[in-house]
Coordinates of C-alpha atoms in Angstrom, one line a residue:
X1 CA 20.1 8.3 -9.5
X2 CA 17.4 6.8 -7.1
X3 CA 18.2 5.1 -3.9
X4 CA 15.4 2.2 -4.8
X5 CA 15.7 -1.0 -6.4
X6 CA 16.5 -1.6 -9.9
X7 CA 17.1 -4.7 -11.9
X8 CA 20.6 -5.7 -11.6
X9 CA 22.9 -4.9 -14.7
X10 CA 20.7 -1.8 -15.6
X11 CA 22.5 1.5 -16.1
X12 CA 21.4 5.0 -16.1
X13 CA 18.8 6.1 -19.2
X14 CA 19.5 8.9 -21.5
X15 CA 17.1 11.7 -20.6
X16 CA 15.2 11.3 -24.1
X17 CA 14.7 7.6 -23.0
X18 CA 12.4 8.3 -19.8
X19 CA 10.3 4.7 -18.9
X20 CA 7.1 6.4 -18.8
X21 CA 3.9 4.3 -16.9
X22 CA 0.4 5.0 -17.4
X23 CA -1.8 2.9 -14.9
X24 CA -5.4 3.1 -15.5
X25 CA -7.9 1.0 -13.4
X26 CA -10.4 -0.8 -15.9
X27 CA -13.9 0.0 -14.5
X28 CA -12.9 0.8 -11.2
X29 CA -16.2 1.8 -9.3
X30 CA -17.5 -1.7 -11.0
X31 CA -14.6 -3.2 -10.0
X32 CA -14.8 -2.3 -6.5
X33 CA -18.4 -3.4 -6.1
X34 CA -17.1 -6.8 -7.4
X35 CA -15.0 -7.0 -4.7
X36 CA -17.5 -6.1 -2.2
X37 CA -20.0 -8.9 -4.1
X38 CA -18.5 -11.4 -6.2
X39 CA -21.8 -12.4 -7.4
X40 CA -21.4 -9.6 -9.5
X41 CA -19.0 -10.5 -11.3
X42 CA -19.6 -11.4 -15.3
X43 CA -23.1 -9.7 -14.8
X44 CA -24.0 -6.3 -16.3
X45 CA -23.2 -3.7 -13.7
X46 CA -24.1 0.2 -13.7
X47 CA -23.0 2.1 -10.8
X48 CA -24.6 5.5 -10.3
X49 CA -27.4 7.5 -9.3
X50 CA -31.0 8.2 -10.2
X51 CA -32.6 4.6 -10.3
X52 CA -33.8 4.3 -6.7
X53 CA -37.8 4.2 -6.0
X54 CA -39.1 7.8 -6.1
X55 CA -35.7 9.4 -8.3
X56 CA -36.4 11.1 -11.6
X57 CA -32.9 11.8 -12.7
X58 CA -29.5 10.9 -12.1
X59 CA -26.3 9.4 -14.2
X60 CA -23.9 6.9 -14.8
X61 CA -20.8 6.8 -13.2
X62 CA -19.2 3.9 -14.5
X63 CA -20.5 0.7 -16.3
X64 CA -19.3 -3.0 -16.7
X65 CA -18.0 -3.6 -19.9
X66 CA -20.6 -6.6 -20.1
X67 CA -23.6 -3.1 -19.5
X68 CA -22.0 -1.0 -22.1
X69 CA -22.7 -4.0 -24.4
X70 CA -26.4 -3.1 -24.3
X71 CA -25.4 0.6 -24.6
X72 CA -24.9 2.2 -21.4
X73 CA -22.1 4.2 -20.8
X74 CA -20.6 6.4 -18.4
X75 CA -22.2 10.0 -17.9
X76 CA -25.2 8.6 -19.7
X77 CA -28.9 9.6 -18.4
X78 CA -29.7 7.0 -15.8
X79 CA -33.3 7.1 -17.5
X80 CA -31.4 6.1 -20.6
X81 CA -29.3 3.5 -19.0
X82 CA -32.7 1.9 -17.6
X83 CA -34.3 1.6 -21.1
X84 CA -31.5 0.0 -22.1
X85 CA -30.5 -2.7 -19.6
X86 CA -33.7 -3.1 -17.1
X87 CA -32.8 -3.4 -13.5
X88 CA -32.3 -7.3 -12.7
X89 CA -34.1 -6.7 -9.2
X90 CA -37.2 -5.1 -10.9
X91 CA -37.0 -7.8 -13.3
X92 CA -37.3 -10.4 -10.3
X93 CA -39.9 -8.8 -8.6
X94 CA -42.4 -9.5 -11.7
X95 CA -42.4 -5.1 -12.2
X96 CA -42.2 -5.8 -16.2
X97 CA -45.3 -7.0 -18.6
X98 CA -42.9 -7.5 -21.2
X99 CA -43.3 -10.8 -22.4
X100 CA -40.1 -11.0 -24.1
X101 CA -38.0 -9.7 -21.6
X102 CA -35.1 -12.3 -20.1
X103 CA -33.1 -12.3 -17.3
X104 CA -30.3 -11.9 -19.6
X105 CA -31.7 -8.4 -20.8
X106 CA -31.3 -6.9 -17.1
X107 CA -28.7 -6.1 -14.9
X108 CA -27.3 -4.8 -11.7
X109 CA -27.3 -0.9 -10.1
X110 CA -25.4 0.0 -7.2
X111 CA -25.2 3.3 -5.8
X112 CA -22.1 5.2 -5.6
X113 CA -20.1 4.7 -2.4
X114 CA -17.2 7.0 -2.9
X115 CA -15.8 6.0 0.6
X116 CA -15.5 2.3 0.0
X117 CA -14.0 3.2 -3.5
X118 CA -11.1 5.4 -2.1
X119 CA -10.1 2.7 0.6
X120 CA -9.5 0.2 -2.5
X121 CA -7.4 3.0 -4.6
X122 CA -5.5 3.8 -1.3
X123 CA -4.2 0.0 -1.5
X124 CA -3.4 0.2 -5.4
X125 CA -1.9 3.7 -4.7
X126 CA 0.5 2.0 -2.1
X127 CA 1.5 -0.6 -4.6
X128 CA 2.1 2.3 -6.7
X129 CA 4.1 4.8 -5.3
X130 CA 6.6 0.6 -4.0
X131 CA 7.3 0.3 -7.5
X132 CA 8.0 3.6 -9.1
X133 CA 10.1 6.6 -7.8
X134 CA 8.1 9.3 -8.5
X135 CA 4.3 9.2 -9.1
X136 CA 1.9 11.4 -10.7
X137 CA -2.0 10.5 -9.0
X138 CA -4.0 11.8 -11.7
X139 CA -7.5 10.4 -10.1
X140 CA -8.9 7.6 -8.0
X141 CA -8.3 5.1 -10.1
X142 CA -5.3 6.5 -12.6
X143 CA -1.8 7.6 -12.4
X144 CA 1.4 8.0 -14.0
X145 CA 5.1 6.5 -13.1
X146 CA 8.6 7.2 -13.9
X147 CA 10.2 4.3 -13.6
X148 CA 13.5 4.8 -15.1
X149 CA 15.4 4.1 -12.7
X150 CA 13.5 0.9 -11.7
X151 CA 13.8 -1.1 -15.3
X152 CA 15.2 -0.9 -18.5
X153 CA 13.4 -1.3 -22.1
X154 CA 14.8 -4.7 -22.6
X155 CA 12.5 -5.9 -19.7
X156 CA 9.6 -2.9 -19.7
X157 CA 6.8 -5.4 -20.2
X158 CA 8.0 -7.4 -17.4
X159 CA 8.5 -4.7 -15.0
X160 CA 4.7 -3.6 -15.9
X161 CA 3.4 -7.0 -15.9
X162 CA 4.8 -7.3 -12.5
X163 CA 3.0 -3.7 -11.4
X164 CA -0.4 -5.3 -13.1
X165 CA 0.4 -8.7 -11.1
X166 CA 0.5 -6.9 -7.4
X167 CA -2.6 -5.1 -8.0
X168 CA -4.6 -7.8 -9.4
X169 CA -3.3 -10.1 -6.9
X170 CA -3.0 -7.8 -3.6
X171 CA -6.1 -5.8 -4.3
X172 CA -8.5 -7.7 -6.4
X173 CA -9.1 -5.5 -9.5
X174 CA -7.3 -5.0 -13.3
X175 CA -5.8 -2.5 -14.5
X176 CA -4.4 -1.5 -18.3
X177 CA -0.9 0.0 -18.8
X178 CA 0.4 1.3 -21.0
X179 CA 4.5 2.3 -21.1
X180 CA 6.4 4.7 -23.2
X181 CA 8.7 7.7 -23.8
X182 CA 6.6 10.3 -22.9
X183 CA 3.4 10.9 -20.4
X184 CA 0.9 11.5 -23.8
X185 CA 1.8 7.8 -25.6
X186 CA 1.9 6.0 -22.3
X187 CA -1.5 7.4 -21.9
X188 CA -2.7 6.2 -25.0
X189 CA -1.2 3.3 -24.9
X190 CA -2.6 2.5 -22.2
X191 CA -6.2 2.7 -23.8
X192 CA -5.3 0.9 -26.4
X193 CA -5.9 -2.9 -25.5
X194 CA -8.5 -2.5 -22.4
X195 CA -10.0 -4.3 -20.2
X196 CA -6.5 -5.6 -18.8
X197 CA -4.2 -4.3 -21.3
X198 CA -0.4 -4.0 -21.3
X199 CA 0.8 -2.2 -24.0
X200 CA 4.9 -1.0 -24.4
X201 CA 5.9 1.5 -27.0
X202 CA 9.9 1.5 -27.4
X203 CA 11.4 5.4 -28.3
X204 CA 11.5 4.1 -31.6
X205 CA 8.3 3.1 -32.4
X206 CA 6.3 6.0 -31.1
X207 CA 5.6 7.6 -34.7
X208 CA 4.3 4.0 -36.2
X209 CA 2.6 3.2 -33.1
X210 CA 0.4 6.7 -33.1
X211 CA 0.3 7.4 -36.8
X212 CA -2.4 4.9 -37.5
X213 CA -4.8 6.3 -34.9
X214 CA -8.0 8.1 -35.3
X215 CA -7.6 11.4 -34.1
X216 CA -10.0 10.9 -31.6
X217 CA -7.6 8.3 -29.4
X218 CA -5.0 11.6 -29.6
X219 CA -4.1 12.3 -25.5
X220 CA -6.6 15.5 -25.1
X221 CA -9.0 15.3 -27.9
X222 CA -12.6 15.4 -27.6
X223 CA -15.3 14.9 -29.5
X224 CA -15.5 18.6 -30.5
X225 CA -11.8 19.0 -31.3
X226 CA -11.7 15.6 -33.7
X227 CA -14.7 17.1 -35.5
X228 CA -12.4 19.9 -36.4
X229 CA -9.4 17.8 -37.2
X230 CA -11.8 15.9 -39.8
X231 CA -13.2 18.9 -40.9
X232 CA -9.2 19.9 -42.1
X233 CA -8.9 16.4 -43.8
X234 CA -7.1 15.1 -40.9
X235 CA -8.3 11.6 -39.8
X236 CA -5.5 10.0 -38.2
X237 CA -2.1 11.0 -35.7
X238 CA -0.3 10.3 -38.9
X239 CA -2.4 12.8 -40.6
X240 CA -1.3 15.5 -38.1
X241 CA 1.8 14.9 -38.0
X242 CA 2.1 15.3 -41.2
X243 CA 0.3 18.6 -41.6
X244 CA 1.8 22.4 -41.6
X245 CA 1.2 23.3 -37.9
X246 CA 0.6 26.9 -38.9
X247 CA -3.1 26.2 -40.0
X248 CA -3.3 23.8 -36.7
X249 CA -2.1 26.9 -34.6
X250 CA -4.7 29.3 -36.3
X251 CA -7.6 27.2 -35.5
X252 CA -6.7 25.8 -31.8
X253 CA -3.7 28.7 -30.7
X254 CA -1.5 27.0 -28.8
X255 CA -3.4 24.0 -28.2
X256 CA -2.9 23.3 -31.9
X257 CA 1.2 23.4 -31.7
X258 CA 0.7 20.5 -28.6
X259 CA -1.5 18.5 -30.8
X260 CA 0.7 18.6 -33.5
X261 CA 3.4 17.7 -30.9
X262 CA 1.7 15.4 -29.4
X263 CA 0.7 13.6 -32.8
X264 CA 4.6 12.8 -33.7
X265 CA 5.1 11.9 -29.7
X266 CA 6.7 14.9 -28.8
X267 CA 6.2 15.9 -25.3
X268 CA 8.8 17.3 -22.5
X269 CA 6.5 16.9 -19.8
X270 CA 7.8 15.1 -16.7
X271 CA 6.3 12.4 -14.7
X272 CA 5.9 15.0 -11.4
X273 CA 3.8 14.7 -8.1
X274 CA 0.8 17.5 -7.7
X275 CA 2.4 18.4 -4.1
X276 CA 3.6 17.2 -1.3
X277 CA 1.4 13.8 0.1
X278 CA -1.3 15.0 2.7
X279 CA -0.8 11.6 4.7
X280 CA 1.3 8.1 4.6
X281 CA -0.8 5.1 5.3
X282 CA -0.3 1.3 5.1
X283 CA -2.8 -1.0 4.6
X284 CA -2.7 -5.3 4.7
X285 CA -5.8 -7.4 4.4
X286 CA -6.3 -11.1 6.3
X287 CA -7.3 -13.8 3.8
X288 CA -10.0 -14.1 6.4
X289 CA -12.1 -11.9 8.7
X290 CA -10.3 -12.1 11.9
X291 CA -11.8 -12.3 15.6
X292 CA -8.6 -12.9 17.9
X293 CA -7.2 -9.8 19.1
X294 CA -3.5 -10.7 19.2
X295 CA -3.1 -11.2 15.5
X296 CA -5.1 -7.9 14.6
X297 CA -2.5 -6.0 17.1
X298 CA 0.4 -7.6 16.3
X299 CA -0.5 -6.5 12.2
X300 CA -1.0 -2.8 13.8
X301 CA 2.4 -3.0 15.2
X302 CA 3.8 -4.2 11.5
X303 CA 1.7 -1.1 9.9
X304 CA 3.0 1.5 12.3
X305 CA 6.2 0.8 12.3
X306 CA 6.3 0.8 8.4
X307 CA 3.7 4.3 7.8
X308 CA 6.4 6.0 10.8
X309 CA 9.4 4.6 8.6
X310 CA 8.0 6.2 5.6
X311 CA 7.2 9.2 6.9
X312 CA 10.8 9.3 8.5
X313 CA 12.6 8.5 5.2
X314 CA 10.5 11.5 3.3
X315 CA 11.5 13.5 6.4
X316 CA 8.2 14.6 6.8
X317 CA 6.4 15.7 10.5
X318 CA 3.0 14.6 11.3
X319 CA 0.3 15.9 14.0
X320 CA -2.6 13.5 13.5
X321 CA -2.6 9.7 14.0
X322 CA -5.2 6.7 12.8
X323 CA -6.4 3.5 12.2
X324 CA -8.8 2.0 9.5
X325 CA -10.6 -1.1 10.6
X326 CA -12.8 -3.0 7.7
X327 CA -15.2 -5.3 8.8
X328 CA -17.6 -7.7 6.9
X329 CA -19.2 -7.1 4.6
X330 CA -17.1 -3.7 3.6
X331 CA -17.4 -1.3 6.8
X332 CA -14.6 1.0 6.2
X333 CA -14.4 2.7 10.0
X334 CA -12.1 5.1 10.7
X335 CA -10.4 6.6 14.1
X336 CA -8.0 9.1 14.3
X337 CA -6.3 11.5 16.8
X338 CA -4.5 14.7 16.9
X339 CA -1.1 16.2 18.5
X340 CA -0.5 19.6 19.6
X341 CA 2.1 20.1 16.9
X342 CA 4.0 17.8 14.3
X343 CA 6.1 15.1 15.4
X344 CA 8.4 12.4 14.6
X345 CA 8.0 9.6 17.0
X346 CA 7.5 5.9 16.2
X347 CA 6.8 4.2 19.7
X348 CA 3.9 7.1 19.5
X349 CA 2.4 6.2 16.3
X350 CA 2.5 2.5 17.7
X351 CA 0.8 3.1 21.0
X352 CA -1.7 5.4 19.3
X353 CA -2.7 2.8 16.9
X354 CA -3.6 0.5 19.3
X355 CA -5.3 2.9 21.4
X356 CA -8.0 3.7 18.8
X357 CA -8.2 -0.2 17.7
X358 CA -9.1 -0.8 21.1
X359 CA -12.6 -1.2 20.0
X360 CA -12.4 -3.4 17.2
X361 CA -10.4 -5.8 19.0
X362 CA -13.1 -8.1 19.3
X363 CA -15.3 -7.3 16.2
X364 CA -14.0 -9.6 12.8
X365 CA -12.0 -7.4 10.8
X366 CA -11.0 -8.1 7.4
X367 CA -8.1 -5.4 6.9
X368 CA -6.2 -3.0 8.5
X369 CA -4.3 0.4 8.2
X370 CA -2.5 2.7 10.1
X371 CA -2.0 6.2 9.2
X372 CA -0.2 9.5 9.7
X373 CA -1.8 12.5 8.5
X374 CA -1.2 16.4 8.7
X375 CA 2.5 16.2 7.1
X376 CA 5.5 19.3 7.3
X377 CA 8.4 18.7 5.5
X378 CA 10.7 20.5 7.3
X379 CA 14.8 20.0 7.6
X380 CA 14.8 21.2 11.4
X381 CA 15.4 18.7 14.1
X382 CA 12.8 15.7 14.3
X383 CA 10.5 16.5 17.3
X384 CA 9.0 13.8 19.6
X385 CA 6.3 13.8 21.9
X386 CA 8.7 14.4 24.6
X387 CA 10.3 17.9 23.2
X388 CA 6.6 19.2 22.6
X389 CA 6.0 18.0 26.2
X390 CA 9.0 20.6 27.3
X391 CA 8.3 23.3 24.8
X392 CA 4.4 23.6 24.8
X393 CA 2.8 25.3 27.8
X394 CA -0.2 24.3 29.2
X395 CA 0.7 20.5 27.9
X396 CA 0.9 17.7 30.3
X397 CA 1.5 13.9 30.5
X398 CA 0.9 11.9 27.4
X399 CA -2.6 11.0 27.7
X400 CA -3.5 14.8 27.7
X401 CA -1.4 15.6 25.1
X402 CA -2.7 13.4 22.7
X403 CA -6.9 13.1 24.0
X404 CA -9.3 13.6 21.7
X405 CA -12.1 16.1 21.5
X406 CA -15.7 15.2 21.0
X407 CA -14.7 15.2 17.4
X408 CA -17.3 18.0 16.1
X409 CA -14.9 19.1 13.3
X410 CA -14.4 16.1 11.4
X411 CA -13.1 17.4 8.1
X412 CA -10.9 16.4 6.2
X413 CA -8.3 19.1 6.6
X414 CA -9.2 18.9 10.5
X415 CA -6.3 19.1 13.2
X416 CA -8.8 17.8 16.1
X417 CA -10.7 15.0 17.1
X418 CA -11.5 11.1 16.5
X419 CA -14.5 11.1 13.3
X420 CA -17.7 9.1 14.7
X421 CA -18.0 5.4 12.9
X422 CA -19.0 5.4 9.0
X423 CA -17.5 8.8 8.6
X424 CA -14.4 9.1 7.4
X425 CA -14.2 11.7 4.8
X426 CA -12.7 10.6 1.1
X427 CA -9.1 12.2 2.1
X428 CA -9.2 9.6 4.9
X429 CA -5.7 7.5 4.0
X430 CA -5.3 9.3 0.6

């Protein structure tokens, strides 16, 4: 049974009763750009590559739901997604002869900013990993919860109405979820009624939910693989589940025993993380950009002493130390700074903090984040500052054991140095 917060009166779950959450962000690189220009918002938006003066070829990364109207879709040929849905700045400029051509026929492109879009998913991952035990980060912008021990079935659609709430309302985009027995049917359910879907599937209602489908919506079937499953006479889950798996395991091997699984909502899997975390961070925004120093440091002082909490209650160790300071309109910046081996020390995280804020503390600042990065889980004594102080040669006062270097190894996996302004890497408070 897990420590965290549950509804009151809730008792344990049989095993075969797992509260299984999909989250899956709808649109996500759209949705970020959105946040970054609300003027974008309702308009067709493509975000990709390839459409920029002088380019001959690129793709689409993601598109608005109002661009896939006019047929653009994601991996499409940028070329493709132009004939389609002209560029609305081209459009302005008087670059089309077309007479019948409207404003309403173009759109927006935005380049990919992969940076920007990971600071967003680090604040919908923190929201994440508050209201679930144990999460499963399948990509940037989708993941799957066990939340067992969190809610019951009674009150399911609540509890993930609540998760859909927090992230609209603390982060600014949708997301569709879907919740279930098992980590296949969450996932589909949680396709089933997007953009902003919330779709619950009790234990008994997975067969009726999934028979109906076309085979296509089945968790891990492509294009290629339903072709197959129509070319055997099977159009729907129902279909499937149905069938003798023996023919299903002659064409697909073993593949065809999960799909035949998979079709009656059989699966065993388990909501589990990929690995330990790499880093703890914690991120707040101000409704406003802010100028004042003293309310920017006293926030830093909230975030440190909640990331060190974290990191103390995991009983994890960390060597590296940093701050993310957003400033209009979305400059993500990021400072960090290394230890000469892995601590556990608070008051340190704290006075580091402030240390690399020291140059933002005049610039407006829209949001803030403190991190800890370069994690050992160990169960040997907590070390501090001071113990590496007495145990490390060659190490002297504070200020020398934690100084940066001229930060010429920036990576992400890096032990050493603060990363130059605008270039944080995409692990950067992952």
């Amino acid at each position: 049974m897990s420590d965290g917060p549950r509804l009151p009166g809730v008792e344990g779950e049989d095993d075969e009763d797992r509260i299984v959450c999909h989250v899956d962000a709808d649109c996500f690189y759209a949705a970020c750009e959105r946040l970054r220009d609300p003027e974008l918002r309702g308009e067709p938006l493509v975000v990709g590559m390839g459409y920029e003066a002088g380019a001959t070829n690129g793709a689409v990364a993601t598109a608005s739901y109002e661009a896939r109207e006019f047929g653009v879709e994601s991996a499409q040929a940028i070329s493709t997604a132009l004939e389609r849905l002209p560029r609305r700045a081209a459009f302005e400029d008087g670059a089309f002869d077309d007479p019948d051509l409207e404003r309403g026929d173009t759109g927006y492109y935005r380049p990919v900013d992969m940076e920007y879009y990971e600071s967003v998913a680090a604040d919908v991952r923190e929201i994440l990993h508050d209201c679930a035990d144990v999460v499963r980060e399948v990509s940037i912008d989708e993941a799957y919860l066990d939340v067992t021990e969190r809610t019951a079935w009674e009150v399911a659609d609540g509890f993930a109405r609540h998760v859909k709430d927090r992230i609209r309302r603390e982060v600014g985009v949708t997301v569709s979820v879907g919740v279930a027995p098992t980590m296949s049917t969450a996932k589909i359910a949680s396709d089933f009624d997007k953009p902003d879907g919330l779709t619950v599937v009790e234990p008994g209602d997975v067969r009726g939910f999934l028979a109906p489908l076309a085979v296509d919506l089945l968790h891990g079937v492509g294009p290629v693989t339903a072709r197959e499953l129509r070319e055997m006479g099977l159009e729907t889950a129902g279909d499937v589940a149905a069938a003798d798996p023996e023919p299903l395991v002659d064409r697909f091997g073993e593949r065809g025993r999960e799909l035949y699984d998979r079709a009656r909502g059989e699966d065993d899997r388990r909501v589990e993380p990929k690995g330990d975390p790499k880093s703890f961070s914690r991120e707040s925004a101000f409704a406003d950009p802010v100028e004042a120093p003293t309310p920017k440091y006293e926030l830093i002082e909230t975030l440190a002493a909640a990331v060190a909490d974290r990191a103390r209650r995991e009983g994890a160790l960390y060597r590296t130390i940093g701050v993310k300071a957003v400033t209009p309109p979305y400059d993500v910046n990021t400072r960090e700074r290394s230890l000469p081996g892995p601590i556990d020390d608070p008051d340190l995280v704290d006075r580091i903090a402030r240390d690399l804020f020291t140059e933002f503390e005049n610039a407006p600042v829209r949001k803030l984040g403190v991190r800890v990065a370069n994690l050992e889980f160990a169960t040997a004594d907590q070390a501090s500052l001071e113990s590496w102080e007495r145990d490390a040669d060659g190490i002297g006062t504070d200020s020398d054991a934690v100084s940066a270097d001229d930060g010429s190894d920036g990576g992400p996996d890096s032990d050493r140095g603060d990363r130059p302004a605008g270039q944080s890497s995409l692990a950067d408070f992952r």
